[in-house]
CSV table of C-alpha atoms and ligand atoms in Angstrom, one decimal:
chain,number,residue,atom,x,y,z
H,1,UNK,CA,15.1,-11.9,-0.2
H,2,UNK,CA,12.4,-14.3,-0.8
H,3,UNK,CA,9.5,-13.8,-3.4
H,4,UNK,CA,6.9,-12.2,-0.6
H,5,UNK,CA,9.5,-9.4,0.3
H,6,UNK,CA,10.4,-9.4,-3.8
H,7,UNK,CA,6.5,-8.9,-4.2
H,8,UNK,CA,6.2,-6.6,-1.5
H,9,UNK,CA,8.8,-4.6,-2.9
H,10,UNK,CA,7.9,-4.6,-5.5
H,11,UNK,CA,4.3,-3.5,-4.8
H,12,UNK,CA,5.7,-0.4,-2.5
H,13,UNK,CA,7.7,1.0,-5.2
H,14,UNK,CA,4.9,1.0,-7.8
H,15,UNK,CA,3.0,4.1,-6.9
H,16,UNK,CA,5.8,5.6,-8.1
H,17,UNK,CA,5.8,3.2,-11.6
H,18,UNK,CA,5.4,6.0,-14.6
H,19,UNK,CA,3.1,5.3,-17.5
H,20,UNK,CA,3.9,5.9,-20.9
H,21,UNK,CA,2.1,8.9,-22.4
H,22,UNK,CA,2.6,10.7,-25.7
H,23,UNK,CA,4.0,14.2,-26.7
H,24,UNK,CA,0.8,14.8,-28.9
H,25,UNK,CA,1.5,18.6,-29.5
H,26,UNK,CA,4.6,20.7,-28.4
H,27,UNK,CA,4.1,25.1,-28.5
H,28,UNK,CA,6.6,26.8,-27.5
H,29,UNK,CA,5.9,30.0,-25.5
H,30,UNK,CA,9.2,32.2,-24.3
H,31,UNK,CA,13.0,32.0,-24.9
H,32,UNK,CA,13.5,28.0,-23.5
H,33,UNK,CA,10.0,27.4,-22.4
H,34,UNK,CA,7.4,25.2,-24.2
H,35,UNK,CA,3.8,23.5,-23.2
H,36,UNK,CA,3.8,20.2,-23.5
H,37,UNK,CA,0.5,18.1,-24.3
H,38,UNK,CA,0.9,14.9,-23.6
H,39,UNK,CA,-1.5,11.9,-23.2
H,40,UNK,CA,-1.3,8.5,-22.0
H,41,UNK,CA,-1.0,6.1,-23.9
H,42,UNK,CA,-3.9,3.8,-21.5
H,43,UNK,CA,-6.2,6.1,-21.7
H,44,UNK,CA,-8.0,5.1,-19.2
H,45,UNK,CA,-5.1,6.4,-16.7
H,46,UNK,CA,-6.7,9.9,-17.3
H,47,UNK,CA,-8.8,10.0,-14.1
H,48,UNK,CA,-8.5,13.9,-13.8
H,49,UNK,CA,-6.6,16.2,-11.7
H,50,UNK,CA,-7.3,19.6,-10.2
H,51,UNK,CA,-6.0,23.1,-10.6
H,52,UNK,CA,-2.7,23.3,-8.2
H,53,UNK,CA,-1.8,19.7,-8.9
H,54,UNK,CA,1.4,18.1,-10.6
H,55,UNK,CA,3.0,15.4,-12.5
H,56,UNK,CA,6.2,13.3,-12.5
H,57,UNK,CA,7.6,13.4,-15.8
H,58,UNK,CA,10.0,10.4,-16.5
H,59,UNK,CA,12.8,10.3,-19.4
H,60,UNK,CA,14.5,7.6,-19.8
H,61,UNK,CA,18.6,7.9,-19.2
H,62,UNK,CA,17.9,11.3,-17.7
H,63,UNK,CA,15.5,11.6,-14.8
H,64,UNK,CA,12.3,12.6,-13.4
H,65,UNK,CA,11.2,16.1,-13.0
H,66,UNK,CA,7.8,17.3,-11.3
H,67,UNK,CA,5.7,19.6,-13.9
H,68,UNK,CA,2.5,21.4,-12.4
H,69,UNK,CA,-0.5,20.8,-15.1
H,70,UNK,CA,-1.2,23.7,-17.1
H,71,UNK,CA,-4.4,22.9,-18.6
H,72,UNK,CA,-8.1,23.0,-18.4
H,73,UNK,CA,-9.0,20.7,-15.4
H,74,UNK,CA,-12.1,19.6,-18.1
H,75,UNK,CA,-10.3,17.8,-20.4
H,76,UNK,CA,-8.1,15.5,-18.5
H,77,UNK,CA,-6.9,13.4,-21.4
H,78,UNK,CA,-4.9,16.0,-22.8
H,79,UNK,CA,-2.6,17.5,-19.9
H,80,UNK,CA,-0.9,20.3,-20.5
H,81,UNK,CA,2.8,21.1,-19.1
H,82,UNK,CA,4.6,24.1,-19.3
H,83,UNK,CA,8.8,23.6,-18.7
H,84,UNK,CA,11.3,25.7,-18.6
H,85,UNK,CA,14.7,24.1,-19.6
H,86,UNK,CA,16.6,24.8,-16.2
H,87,UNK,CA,18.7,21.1,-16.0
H,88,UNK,CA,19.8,18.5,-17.4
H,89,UNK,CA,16.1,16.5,-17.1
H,90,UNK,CA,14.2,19.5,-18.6
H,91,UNK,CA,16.5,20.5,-21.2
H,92,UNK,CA,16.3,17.1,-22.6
H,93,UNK,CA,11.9,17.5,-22.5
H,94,UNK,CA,12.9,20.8,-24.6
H,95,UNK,CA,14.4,18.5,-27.1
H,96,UNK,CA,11.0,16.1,-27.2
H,97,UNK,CA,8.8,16.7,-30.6
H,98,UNK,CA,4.7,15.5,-31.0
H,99,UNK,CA,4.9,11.6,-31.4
H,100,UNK,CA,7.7,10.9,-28.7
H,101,UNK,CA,6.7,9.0,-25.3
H,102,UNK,CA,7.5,9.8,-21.8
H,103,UNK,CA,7.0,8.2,-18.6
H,104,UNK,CA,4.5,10.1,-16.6
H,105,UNK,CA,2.6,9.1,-13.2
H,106,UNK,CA,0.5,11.8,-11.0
H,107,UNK,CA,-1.6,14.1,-10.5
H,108,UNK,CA,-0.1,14.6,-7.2
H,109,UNK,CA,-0.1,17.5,-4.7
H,110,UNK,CA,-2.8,19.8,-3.0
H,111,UNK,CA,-4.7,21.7,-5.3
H,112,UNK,CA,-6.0,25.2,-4.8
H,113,UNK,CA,-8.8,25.7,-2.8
H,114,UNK,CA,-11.5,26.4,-5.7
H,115,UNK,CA,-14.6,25.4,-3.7
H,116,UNK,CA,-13.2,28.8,-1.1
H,117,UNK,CA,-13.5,31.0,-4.1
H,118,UNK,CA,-16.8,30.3,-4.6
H,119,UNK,CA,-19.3,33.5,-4.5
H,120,UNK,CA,-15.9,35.6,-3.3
H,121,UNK,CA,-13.4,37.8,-4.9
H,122,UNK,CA,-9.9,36.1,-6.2
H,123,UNK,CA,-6.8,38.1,-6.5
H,124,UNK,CA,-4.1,36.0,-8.7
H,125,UNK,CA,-0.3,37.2,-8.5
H,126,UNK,CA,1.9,35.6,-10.4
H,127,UNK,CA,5.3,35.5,-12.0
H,128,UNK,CA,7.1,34.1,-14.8
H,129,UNK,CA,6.3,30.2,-15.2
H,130,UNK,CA,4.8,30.8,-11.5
H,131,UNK,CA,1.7,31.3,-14.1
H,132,UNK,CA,1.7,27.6,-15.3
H,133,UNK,CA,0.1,26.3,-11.9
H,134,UNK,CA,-2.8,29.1,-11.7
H,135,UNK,CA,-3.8,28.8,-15.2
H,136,UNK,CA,-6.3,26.1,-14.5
H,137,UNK,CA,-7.7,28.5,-11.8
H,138,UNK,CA,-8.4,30.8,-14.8
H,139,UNK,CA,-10.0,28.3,-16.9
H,140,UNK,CA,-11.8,26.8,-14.5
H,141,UNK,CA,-12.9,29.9,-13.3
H,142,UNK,CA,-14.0,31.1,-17.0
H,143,UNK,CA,-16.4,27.7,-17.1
H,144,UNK,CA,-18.1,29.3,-14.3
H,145,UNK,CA,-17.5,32.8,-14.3
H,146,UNK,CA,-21.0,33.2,-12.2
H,147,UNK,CA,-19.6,31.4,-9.3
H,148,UNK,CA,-17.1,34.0,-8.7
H,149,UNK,CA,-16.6,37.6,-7.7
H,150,UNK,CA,-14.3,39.7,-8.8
H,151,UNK,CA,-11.4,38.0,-10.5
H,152,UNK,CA,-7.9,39.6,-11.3
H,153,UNK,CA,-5.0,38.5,-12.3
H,154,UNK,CA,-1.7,40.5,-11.4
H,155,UNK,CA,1.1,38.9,-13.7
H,156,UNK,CA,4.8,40.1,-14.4
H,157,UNK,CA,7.4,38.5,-16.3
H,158,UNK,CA,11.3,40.3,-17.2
H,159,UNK,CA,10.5,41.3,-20.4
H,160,UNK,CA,7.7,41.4,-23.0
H,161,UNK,CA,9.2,38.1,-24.8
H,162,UNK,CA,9.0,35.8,-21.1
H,163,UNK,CA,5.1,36.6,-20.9
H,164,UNK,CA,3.3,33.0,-21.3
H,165,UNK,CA,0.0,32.3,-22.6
H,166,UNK,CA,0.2,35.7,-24.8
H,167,UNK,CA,-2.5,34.5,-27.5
H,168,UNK,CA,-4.8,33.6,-24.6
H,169,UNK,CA,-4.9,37.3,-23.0
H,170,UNK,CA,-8.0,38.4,-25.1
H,171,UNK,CA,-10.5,35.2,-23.9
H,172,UNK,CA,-9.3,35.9,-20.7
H,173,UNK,CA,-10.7,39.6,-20.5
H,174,UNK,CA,-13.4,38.9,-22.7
H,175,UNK,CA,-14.6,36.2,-19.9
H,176,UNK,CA,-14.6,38.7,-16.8
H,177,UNK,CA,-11.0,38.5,-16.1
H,178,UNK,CA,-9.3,41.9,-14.5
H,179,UNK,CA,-6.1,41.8,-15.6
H,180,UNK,CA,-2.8,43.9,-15.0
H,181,UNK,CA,-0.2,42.8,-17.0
H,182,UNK,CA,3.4,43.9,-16.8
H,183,UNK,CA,6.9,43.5,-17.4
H,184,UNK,CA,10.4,44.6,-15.9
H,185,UNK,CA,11.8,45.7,-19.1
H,186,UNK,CA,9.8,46.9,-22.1
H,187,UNK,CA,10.8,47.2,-25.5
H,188,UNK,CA,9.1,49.0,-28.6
H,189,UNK,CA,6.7,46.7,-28.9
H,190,UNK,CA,5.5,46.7,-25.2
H,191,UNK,CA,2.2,48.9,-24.5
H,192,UNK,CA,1.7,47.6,-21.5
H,193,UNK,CA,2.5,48.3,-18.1
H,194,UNK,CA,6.1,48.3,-16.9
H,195,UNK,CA,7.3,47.7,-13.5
H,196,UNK,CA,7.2,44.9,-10.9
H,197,UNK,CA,4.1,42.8,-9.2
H,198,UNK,CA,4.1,44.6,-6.0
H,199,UNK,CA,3.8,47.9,-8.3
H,200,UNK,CA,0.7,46.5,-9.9
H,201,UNK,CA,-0.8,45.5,-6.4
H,202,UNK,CA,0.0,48.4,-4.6
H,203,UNK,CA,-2.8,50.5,-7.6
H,204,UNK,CA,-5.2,47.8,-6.9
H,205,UNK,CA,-8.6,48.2,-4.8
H,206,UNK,CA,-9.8,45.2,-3.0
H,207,UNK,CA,-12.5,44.1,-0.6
H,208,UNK,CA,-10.3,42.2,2.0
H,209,UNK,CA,-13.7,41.1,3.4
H,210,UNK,CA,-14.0,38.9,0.4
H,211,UNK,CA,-10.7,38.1,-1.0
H,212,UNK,CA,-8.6,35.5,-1.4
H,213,UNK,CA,-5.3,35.4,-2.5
H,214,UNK,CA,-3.4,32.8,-4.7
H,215,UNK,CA,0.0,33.3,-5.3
H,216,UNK,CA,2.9,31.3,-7.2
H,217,UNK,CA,5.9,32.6,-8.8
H,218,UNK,CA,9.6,34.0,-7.3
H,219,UNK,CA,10.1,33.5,-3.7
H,220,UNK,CA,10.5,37.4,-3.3
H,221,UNK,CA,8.1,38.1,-5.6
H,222,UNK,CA,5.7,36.2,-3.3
H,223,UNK,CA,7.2,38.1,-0.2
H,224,UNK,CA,5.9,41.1,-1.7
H,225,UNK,CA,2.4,39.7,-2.4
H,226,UNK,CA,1.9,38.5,1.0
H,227,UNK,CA,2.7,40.9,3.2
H,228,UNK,CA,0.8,43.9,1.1
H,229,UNK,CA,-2.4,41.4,1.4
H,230,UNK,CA,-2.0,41.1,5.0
H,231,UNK,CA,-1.2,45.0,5.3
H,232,UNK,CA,-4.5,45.5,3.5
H,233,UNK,CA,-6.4,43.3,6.0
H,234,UNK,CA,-6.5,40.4,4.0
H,235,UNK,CA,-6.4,37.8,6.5
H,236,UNK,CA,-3.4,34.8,6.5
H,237,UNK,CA,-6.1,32.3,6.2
H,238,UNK,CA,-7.2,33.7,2.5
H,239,UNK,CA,-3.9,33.8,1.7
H,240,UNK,CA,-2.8,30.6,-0.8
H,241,UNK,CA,1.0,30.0,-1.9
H,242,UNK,CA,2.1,27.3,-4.4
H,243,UNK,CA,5.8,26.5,-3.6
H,244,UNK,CA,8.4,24.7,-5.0
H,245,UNK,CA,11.3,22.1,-3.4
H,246,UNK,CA,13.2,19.9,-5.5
H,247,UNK,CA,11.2,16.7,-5.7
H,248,UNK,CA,12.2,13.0,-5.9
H,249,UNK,CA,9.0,10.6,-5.1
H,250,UNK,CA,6.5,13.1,-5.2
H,251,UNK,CA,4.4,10.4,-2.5
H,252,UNK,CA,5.9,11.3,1.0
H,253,UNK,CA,8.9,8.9,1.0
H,254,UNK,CA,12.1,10.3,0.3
H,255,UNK,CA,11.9,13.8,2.4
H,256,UNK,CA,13.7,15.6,-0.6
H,257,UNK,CA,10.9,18.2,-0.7
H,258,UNK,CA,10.9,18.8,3.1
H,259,UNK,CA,10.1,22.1,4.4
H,260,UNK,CA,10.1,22.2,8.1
H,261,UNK,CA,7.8,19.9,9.4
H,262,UNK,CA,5.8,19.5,6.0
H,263,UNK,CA,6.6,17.5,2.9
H,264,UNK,CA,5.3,19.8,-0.3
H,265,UNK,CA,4.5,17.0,-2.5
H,266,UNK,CA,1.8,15.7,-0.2
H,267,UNK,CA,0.8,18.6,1.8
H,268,UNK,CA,1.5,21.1,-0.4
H,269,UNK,CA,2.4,22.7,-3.4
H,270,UNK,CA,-0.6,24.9,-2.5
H,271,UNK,CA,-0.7,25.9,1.2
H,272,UNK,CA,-2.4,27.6,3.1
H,273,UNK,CA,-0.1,30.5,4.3
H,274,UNK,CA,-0.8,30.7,7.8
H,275,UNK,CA,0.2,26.5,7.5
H,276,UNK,CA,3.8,27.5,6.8
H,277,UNK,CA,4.4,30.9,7.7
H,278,UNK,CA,7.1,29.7,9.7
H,279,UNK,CA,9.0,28.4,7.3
H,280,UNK,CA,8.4,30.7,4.1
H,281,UNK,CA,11.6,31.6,2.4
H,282,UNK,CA,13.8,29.2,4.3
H,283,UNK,CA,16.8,28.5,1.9
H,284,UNK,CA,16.7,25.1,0.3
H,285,UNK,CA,20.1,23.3,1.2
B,301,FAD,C1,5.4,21.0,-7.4
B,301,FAD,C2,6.4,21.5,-8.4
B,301,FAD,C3,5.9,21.9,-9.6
B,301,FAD,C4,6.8,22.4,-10.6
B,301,FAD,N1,6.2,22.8,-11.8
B,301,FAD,C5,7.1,23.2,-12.8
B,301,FAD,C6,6.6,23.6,-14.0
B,301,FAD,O1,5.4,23.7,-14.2
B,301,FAD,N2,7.5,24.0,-15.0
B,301,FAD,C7,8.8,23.9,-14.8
B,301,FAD,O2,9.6,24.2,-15.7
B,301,FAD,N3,9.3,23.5,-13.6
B,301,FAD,C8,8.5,23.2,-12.6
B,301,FAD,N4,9.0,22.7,-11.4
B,301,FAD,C9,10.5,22.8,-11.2
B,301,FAD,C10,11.2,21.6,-11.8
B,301,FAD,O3,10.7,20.4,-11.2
B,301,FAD,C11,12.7,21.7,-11.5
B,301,FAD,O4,13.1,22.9,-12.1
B,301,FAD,C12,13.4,20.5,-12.0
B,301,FAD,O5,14.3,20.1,-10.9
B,301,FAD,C13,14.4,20.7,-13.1
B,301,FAD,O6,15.1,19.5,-13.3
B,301,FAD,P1,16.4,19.5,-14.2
B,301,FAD,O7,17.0,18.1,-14.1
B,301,FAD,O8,16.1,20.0,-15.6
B,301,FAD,O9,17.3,20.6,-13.5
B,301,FAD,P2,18.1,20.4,-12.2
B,301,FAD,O10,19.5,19.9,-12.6
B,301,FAD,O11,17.4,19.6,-11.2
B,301,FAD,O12,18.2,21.9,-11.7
B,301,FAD,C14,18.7,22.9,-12.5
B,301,FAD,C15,18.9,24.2,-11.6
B,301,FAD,O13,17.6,24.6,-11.1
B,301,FAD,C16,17.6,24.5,-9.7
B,301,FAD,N5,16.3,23.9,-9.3
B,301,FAD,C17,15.9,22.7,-9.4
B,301,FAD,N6,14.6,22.5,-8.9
B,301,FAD,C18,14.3,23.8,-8.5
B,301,FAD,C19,13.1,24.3,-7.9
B,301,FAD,N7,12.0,23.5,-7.7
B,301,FAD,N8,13.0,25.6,-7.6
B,301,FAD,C20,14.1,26.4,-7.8
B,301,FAD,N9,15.2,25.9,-8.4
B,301,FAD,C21,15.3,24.7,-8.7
B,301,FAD,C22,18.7,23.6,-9.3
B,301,FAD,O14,19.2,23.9,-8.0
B,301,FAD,C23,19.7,23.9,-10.4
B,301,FAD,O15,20.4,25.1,-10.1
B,301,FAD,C24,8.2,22.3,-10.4
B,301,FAD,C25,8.7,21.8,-9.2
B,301,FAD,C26,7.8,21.4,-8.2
B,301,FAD,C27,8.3,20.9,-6.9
């Protein structure tokens, strides 16, 4: 190879070059799953990201894992990451502690489609981690709560002890949030709802003149969500899904994140759902 292909080479495979970037605080939030902050260590890398969006996350000897961003869209130099120790990559960010450095490169991805909400109603359903990716919607949404119509936020998880972002509930409703929290299984503590999403949704009024839908969590769980919106009125065109493929390059090259015709790292994770109908809950193989 001589030094122009070396260079060009070289040059193609930088997009995907990862930065280094600091753990600067680590909280941990359910049985095996922690938020991450972590910042780069240029700071000038920090050019922002939007709600939806996602990051590689880079260890050493290990791998690369794609993490959606967590955190308040205004403060870009601290991005937030919520993980859930599934392999061998993100079991070994579980063992990471405030001072240790990553590689990190992104944002990446299709955010949600904010500027659509604007002056309209919002249903969020979520479940489990599928909460990490929508909770920039909510904080962005709580900087600007005047923008917005209605706002609620369906959100399930197994048990009382898998619910994320616990100590945040209060600001939430305090800030105009609607919000119907509940959980498979409850325990003494629980004085919540019990019961799963589609429960939740199937009690809840909406305008389908004026709603949207956003919608990230278990494929099934998602199903559910889905078709109830559509049987309400709600057309497929307000109707927003964040999905998840296993993800290599995160920039279009490698096709590991393929899903029928579309690649989810650069046309997704958030689609539109009339975009993919076709190809919702097609097995990953
Ligand atoms: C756009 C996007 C955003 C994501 N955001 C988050 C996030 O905020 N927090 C988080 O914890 N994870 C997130 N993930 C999932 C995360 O990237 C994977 O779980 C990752 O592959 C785990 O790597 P690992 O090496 O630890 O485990 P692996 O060894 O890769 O996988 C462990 C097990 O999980 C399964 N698995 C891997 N990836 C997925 C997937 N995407 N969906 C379902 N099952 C899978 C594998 O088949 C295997 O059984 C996101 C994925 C995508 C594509």
């Amino acid at each position: 190879m001589n030094q122009t292909a070396i260079l060009e080479s070289i040059s193609a495979t930088e997009p995907m070059l990862p930065h280094p970037a600091i753990v600067s605080a680590v909280r941990p939030e359910a049985y095996g799953i922690s938020t991450f902050s972590l910042e780069y260590a240029d700071p000038t890398l920090a050019t922002g990201f939007s709600p939806g969006q996602f990051n590689m996350i880079h260890l050493p000897g290990f791998g690369e894992v794609a993490i959606s961003i967590c955190s308040d869209p205004r403060t870009p130099a601290v991005m937030e990451h919520t993980v859930r120790y599934a392999g061998s990559v993100t079991r070994a960010i579980g063992r990471l502690k405030p001072g240790d450095t990553v590689g990190l490169r992104g944002p990446y991805g299709n955010p949600w489609p904010m500027d659509l909400v604007e002056g309209r109603d919002l249903m969020i359903a979520s479940g489990g981690i599928g909460l990490a990716p929508l909770r920039p919607v909510i904080l962005e949404a709580l900087h600007r709560r005047n923008s917005f119509g209605r706002i609620l936020l369906l959100y399930g998880g197994r048990t009382p002890q898998d619910l994320l972002y616990t100590d945040e509930y209060e600001r939430w409703l305090n800030g105009g949030i609607e919000m119907y929290v509940s959980v498979d299984r409850a325990d003494e503590t629980w004085k919540g709802q019990v019961g799963v999403i589609p429960m939740a949704f199937y009690r809840t009024r909406l305008d389908h003149r004026r709603t949207l839908v956003f919608t990230c969590g278990p494929e099934i769980m998602m199903r559910f969500v889905i078709y109830e919106a559509m049987a309400r009125r709600i057309p497929k065109e307000a109707i927003y899904v964040s999905m998840e493929r296993n993800m290599k390059c995160a920039i279009g090259f490698c096709g590991h994140c393929q899903l029928g015709p579309v690649f989810i790292c650069k046309q997704g994770p958030v689609f539109r759902f009339s975009a993919i109908e076709p190809f919702f809950g097609r097995e990953e193989f």
